[in-house]
PDB file of C-alpha atoms in Angstrom:
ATOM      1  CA  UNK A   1      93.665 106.804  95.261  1.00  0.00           C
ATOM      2  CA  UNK A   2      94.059 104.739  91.838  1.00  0.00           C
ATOM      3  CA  UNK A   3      95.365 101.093  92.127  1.00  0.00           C
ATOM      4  CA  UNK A   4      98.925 101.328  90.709  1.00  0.00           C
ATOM      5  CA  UNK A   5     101.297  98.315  90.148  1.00  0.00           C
ATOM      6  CA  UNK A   6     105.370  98.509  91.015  1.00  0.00           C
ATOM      7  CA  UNK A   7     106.094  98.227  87.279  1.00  0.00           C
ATOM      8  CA  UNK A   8     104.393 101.472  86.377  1.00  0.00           C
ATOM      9  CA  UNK A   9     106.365 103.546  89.246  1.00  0.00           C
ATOM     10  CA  UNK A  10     109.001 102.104  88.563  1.00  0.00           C
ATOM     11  CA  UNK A  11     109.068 103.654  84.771  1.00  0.00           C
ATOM     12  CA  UNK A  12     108.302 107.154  86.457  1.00  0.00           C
ATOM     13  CA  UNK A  13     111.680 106.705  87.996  1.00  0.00           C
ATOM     14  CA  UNK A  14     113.811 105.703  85.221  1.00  0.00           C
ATOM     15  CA  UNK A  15     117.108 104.625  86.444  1.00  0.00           C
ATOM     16  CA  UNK A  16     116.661 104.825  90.445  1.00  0.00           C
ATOM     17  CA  UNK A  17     114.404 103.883  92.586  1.00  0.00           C
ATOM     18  CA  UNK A  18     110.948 104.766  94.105  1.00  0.00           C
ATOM     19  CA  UNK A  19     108.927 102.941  97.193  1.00  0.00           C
ATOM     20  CA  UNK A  20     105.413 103.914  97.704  1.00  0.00           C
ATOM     21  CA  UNK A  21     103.333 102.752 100.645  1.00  0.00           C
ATOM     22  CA  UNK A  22      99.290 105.266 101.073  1.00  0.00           C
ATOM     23  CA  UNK A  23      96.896 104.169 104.129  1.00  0.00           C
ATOM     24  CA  UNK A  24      93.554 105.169 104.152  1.00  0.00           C
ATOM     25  CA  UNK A  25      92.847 106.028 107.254  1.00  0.00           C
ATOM     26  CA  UNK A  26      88.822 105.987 106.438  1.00  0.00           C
ATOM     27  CA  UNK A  27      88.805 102.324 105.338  1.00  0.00           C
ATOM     28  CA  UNK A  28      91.738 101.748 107.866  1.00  0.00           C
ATOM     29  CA  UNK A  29      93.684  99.968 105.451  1.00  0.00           C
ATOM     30  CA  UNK A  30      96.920  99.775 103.177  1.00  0.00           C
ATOM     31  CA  UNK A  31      96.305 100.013  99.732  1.00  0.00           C
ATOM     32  CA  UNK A  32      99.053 100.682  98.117  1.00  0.00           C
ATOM     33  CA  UNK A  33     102.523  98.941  99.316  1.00  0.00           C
ATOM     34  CA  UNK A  34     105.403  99.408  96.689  1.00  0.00           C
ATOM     35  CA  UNK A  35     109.176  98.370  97.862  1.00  0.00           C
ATOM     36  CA  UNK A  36     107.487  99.563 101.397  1.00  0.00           C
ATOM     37  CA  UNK A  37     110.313  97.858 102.980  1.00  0.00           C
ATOM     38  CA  UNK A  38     113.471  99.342 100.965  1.00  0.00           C
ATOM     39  CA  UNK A  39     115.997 101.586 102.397  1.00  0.00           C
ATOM     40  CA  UNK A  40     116.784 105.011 101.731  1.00  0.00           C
ATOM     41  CA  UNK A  41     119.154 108.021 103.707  1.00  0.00           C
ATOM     42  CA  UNK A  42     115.860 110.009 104.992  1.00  0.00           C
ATOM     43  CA  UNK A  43     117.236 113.813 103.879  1.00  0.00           C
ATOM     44  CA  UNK A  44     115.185 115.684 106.325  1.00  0.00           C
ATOM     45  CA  UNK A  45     111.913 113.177 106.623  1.00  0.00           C
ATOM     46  CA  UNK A  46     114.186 112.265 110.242  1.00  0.00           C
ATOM     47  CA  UNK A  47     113.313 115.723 110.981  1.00  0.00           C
ATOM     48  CA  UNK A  48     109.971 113.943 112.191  1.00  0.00           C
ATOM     49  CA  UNK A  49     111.391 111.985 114.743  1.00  0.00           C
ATOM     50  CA  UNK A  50     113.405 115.039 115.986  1.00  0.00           C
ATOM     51  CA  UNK A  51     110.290 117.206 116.342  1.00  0.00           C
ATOM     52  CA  UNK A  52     108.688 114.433 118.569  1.00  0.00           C
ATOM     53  CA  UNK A  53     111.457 114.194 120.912  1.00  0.00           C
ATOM     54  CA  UNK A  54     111.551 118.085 121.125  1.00  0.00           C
ATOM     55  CA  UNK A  55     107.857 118.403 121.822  1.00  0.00           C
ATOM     56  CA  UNK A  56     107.992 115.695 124.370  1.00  0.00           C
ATOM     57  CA  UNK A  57     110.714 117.380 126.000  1.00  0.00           C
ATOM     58  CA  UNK A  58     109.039 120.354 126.421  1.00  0.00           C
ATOM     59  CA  UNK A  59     110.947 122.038 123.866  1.00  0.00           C
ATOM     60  CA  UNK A  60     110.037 125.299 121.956  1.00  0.00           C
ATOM     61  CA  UNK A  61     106.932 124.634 120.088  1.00  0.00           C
ATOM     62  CA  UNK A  62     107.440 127.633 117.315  1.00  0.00           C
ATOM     63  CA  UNK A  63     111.198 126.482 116.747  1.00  0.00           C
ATOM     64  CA  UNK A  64     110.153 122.972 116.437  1.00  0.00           C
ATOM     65  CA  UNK A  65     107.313 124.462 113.344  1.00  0.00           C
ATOM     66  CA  UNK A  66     109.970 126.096 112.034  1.00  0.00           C
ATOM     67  CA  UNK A  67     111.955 123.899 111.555  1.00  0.00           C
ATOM     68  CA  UNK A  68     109.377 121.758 109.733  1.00  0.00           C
ATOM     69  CA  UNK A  69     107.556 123.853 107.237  1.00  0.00           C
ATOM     70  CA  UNK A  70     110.437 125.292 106.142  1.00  0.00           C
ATOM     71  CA  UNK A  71     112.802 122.544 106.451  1.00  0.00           C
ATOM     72  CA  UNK A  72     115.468 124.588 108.578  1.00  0.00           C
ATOM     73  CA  UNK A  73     118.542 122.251 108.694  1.00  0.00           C
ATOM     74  CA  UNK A  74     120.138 124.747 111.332  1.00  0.00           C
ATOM     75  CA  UNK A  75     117.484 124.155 113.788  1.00  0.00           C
ATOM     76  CA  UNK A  76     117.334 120.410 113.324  1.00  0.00           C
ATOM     77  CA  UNK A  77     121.414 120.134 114.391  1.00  0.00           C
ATOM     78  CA  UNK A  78     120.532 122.363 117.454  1.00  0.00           C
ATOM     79  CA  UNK A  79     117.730 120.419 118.112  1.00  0.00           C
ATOM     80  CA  UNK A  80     119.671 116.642 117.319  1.00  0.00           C
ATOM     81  CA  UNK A  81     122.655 117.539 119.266  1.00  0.00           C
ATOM     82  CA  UNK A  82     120.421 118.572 122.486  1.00  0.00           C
ATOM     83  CA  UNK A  83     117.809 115.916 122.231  1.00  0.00           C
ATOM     84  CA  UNK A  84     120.349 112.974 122.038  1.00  0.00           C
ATOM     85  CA  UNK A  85     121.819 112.805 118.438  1.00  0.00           C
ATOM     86  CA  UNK A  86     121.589 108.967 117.021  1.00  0.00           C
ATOM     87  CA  UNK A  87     119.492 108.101 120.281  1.00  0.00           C
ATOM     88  CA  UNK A  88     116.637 110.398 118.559  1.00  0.00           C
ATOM     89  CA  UNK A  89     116.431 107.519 116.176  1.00  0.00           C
ATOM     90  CA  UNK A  90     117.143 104.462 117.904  1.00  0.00           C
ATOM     91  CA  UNK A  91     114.573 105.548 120.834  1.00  0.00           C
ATOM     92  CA  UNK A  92     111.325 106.388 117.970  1.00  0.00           C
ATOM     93  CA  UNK A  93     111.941 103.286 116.462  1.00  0.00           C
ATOM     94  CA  UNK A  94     111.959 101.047 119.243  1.00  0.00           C
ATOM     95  CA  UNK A  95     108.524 103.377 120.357  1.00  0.00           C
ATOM     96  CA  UNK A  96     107.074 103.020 117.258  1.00  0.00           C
ATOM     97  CA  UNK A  97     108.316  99.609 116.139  1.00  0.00           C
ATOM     98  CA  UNK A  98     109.783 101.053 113.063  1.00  0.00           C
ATOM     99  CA  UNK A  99     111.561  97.658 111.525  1.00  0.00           C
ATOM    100  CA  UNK A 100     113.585  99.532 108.873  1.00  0.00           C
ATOM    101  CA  UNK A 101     114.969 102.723 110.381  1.00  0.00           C
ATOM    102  CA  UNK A 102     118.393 102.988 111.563  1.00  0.00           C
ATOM    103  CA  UNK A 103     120.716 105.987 113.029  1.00  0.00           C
ATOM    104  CA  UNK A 104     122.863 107.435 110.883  1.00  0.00           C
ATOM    105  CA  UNK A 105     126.532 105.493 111.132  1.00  0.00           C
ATOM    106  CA  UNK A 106     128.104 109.234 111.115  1.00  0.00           C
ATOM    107  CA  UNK A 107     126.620 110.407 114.596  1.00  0.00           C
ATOM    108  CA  UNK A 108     126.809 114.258 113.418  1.00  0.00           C
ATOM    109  CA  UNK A 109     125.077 113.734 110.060  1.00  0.00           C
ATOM    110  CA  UNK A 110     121.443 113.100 111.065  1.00  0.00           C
ATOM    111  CA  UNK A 111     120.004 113.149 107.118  1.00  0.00           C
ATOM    112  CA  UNK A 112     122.113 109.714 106.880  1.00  0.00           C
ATOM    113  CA  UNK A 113     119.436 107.907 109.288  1.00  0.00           C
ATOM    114  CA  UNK A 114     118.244 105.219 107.216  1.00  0.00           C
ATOM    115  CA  UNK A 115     114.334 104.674 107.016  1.00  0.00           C
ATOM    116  CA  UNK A 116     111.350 103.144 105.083  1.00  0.00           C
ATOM    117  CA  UNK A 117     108.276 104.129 103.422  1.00  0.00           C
ATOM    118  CA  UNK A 118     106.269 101.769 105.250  1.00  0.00           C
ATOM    119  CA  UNK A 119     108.010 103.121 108.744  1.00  0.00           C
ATOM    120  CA  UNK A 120     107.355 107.010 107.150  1.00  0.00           C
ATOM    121  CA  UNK A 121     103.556 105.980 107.119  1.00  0.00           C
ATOM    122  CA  UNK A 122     104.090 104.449 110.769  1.00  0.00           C
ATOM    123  CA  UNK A 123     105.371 107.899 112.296  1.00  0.00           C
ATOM    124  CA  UNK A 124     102.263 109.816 110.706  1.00  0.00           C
ATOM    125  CA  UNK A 125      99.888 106.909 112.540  1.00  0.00           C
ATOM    126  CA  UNK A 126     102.115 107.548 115.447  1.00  0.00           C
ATOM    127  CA  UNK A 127     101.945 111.867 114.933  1.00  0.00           C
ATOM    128  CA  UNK A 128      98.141 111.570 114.283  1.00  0.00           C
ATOM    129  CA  UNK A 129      97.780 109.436 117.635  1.00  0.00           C
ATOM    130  CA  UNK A 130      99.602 111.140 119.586  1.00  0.00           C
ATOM    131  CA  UNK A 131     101.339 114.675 118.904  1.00  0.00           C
ATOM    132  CA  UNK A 132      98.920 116.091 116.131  1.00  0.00           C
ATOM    133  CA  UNK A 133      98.886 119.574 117.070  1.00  0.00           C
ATOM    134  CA  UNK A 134     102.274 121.165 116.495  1.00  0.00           C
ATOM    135  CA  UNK A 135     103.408 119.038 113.860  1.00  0.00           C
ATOM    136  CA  UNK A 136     100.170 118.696 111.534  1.00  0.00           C
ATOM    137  CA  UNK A 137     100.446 122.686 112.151  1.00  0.00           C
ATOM    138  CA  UNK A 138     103.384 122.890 110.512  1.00  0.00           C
ATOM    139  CA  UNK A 139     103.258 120.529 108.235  1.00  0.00           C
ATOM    140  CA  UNK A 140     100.005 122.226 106.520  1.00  0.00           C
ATOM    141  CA  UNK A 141     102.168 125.534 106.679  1.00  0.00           C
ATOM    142  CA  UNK A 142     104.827 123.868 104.701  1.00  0.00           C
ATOM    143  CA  UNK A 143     106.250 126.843 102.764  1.00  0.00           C
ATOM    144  CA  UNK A 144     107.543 126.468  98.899  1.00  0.00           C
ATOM    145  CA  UNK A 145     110.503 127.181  99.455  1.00  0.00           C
ATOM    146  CA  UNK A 146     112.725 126.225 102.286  1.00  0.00           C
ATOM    147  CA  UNK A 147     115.069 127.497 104.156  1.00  0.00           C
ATOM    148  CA  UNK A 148     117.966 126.917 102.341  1.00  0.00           C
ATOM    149  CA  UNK A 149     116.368 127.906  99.011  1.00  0.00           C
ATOM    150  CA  UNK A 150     115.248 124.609  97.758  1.00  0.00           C
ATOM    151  CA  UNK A 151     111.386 124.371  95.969  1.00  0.00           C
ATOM    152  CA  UNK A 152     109.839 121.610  98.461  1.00  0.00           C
ATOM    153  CA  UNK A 153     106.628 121.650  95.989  1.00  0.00           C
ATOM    154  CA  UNK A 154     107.173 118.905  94.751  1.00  0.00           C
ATOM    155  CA  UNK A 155     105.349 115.280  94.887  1.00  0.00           C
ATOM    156  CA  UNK A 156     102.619 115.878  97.084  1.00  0.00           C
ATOM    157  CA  UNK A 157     101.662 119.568  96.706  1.00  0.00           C
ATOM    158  CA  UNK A 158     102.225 119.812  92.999  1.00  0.00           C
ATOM    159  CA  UNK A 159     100.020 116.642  92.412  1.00  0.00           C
ATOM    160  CA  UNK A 160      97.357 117.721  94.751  1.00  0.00           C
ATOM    161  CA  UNK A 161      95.412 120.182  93.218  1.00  0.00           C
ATOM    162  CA  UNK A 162      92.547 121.746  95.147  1.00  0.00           C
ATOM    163  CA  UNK A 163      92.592 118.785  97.678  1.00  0.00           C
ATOM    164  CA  UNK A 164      94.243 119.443 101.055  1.00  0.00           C
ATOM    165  CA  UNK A 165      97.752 118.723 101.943  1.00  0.00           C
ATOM    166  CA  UNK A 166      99.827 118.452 104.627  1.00  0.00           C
ATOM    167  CA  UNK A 167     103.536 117.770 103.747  1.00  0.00           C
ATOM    168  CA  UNK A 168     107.167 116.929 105.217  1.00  0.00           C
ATOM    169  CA  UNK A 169     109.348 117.195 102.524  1.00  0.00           C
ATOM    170  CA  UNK A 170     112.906 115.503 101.870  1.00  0.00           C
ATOM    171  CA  UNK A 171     116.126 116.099  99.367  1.00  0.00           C
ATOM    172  CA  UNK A 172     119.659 116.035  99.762  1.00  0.00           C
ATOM    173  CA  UNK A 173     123.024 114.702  97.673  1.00  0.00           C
ATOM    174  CA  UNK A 174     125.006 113.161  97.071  1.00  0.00           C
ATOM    175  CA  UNK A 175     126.342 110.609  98.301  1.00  0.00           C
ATOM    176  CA  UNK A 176     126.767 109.326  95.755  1.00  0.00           C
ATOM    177  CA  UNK A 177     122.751 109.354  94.873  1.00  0.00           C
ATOM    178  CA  UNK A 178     120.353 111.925  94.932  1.00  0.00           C
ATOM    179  CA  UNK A 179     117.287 111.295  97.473  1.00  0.00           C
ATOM    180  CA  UNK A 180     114.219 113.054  96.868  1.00  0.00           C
ATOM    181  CA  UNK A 181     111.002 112.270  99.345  1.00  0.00           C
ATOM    182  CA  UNK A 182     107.597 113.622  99.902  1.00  0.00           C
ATOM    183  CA  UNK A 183     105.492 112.638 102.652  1.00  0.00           C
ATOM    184  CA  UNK A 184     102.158 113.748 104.526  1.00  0.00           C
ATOM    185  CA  UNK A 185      98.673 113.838 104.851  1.00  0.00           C
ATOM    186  CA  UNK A 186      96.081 113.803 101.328  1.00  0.00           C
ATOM    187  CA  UNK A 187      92.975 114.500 101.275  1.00  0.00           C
ATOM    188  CA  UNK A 188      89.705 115.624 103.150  1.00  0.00           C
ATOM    189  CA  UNK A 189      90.287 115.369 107.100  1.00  0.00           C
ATOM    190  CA  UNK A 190      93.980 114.201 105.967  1.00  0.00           C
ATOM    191  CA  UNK A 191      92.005 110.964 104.828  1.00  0.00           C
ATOM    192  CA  UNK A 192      95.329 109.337 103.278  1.00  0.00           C
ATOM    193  CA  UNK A 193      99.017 108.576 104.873  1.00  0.00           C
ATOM    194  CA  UNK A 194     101.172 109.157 101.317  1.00  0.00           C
ATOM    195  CA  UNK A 195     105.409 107.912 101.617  1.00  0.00           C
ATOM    196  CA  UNK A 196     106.786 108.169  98.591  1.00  0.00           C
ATOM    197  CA  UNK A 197     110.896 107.688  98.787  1.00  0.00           C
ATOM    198  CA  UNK A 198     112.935 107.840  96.022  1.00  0.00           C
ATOM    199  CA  UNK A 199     116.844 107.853  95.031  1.00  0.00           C
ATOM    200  CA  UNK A 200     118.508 108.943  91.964  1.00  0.00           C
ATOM    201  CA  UNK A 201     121.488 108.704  89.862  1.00  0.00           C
ATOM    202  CA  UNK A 202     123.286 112.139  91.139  1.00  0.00           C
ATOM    203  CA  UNK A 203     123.302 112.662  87.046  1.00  0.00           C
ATOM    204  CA  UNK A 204     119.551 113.454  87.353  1.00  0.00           C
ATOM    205  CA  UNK A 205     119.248 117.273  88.185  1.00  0.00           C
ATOM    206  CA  UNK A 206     116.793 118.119  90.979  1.00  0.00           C
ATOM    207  CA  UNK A 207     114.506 119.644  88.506  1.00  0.00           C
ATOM    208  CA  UNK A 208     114.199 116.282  87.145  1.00  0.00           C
ATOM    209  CA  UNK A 209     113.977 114.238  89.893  1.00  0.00           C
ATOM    210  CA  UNK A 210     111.176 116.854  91.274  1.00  0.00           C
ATOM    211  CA  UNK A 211     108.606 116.276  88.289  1.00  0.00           C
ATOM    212  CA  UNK A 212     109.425 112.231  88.585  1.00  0.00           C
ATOM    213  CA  UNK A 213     108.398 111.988  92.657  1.00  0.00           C
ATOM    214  CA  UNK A 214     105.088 114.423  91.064  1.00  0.00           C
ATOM    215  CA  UNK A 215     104.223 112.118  88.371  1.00  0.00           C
ATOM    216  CA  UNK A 216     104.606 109.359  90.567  1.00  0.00           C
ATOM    217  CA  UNK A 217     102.005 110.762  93.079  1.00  0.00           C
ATOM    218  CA  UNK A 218      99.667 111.742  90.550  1.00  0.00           C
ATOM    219  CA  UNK A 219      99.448 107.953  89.371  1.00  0.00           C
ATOM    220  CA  UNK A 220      98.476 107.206  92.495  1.00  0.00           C
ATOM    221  CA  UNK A 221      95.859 110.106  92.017  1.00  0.00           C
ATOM    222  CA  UNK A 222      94.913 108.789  89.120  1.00  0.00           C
TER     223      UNK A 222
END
């Protein structure tokens, strides 16, 4: 991973804005931290903390996959309004000590929880400690498309080339921005924890927005 400074994301996002935090899990270190600690509406990256209180529930394993690699929003209300809705959130981040995530102030509308890039990088230590199986399962499974038609390609994947991935994907708008996040493991033996969050002006198509979070994380590829 390339040394990159806040300035030069910040021009790959031209008009919003774009956090970055990547661990190295070899050296056991942070090494990049960009706005780690600003907030965004987490789209479907909460879809994390749902899957973990699914699977330690006891919960259908192949729903729970499902529901990941292809980003099934369907399966994620099923799964929020059985598991304990806002308490999903509130519980993980008191586990975890995630110091920027917050339930979503609508209880029904679980892509409003609030999060950081430095707590997305906390719930993959937390995954990889902990729950790797099903999830990292999944997550390398990630399909191109998910289920409700959207290319989830973008950022990690599309940067990657030949090295392995595995991704959680997030989009959604807007209100009133567009929020486009890829997260996962990069790398040999998942070597690197990648967050990169990012919010648009809802002007800025998806297609756009897509090839910004990709340039973004192929600076940090250098």
């Amino acid at each position: 991973m390339s040394k990159v400074d806040a300035a030069e994301l910040d021009r790959l996002v031209a008009g919003g804005d774009v956090s970055v935090v990547v661990f190295d899990r070899q050296a056991g270190a942070t090494t990049v931290s960009v706005h780690a600690d600003r907030g965004y509406t987490s789209a479907s990256l909460v879809k994390l903390l749902i899957a973990l209180s699914v699977l330690e529930r006891g919960g259908p394993v192949s729903q729970v996959q499902r529901m990941l690699s292809r980003s099934d929003d369907d399966l994620a209300s099923q799964f929020w309004s059985t598991y304990g809705g806002p308490s999903i959130v509130t519980g993980w981040a008191k586990k975890i000590g995630l110091t920027g995530t917050r339930a979503p102030a609508d209880p029904g509308r679980w892509g409003d929880t609030r999060i950081t890039a430095k707590d997305v990088v906390r719930i993959y230590q937390y995954v990889l400690a902990h729950a790797p199986g099903a999830i990292l399962t999944a997550l390398r499974a990630a399909t191109e498309v998910g289920s409700d038609g959207f290319r989830q390609y973008f950022g990690i994947p599309d940067a990657a080339g030949d090295r392995p991935w595995a991704v959680k994907q997030g989009w959604s708008c807007c209100r009133p921005t567009r929020m486009l996040h890829t997260s996962g493991l990069l790398g040999e033996d998942g070597r690197y924890i990648v967050a990169v969050l990012s919010e648009h002006p809802a002007s800025v198509d998806y297609a756009t927005a897509s090839k910004r979070v990709t340039a973004v994380v192929s600076a940090l590829l250098g």
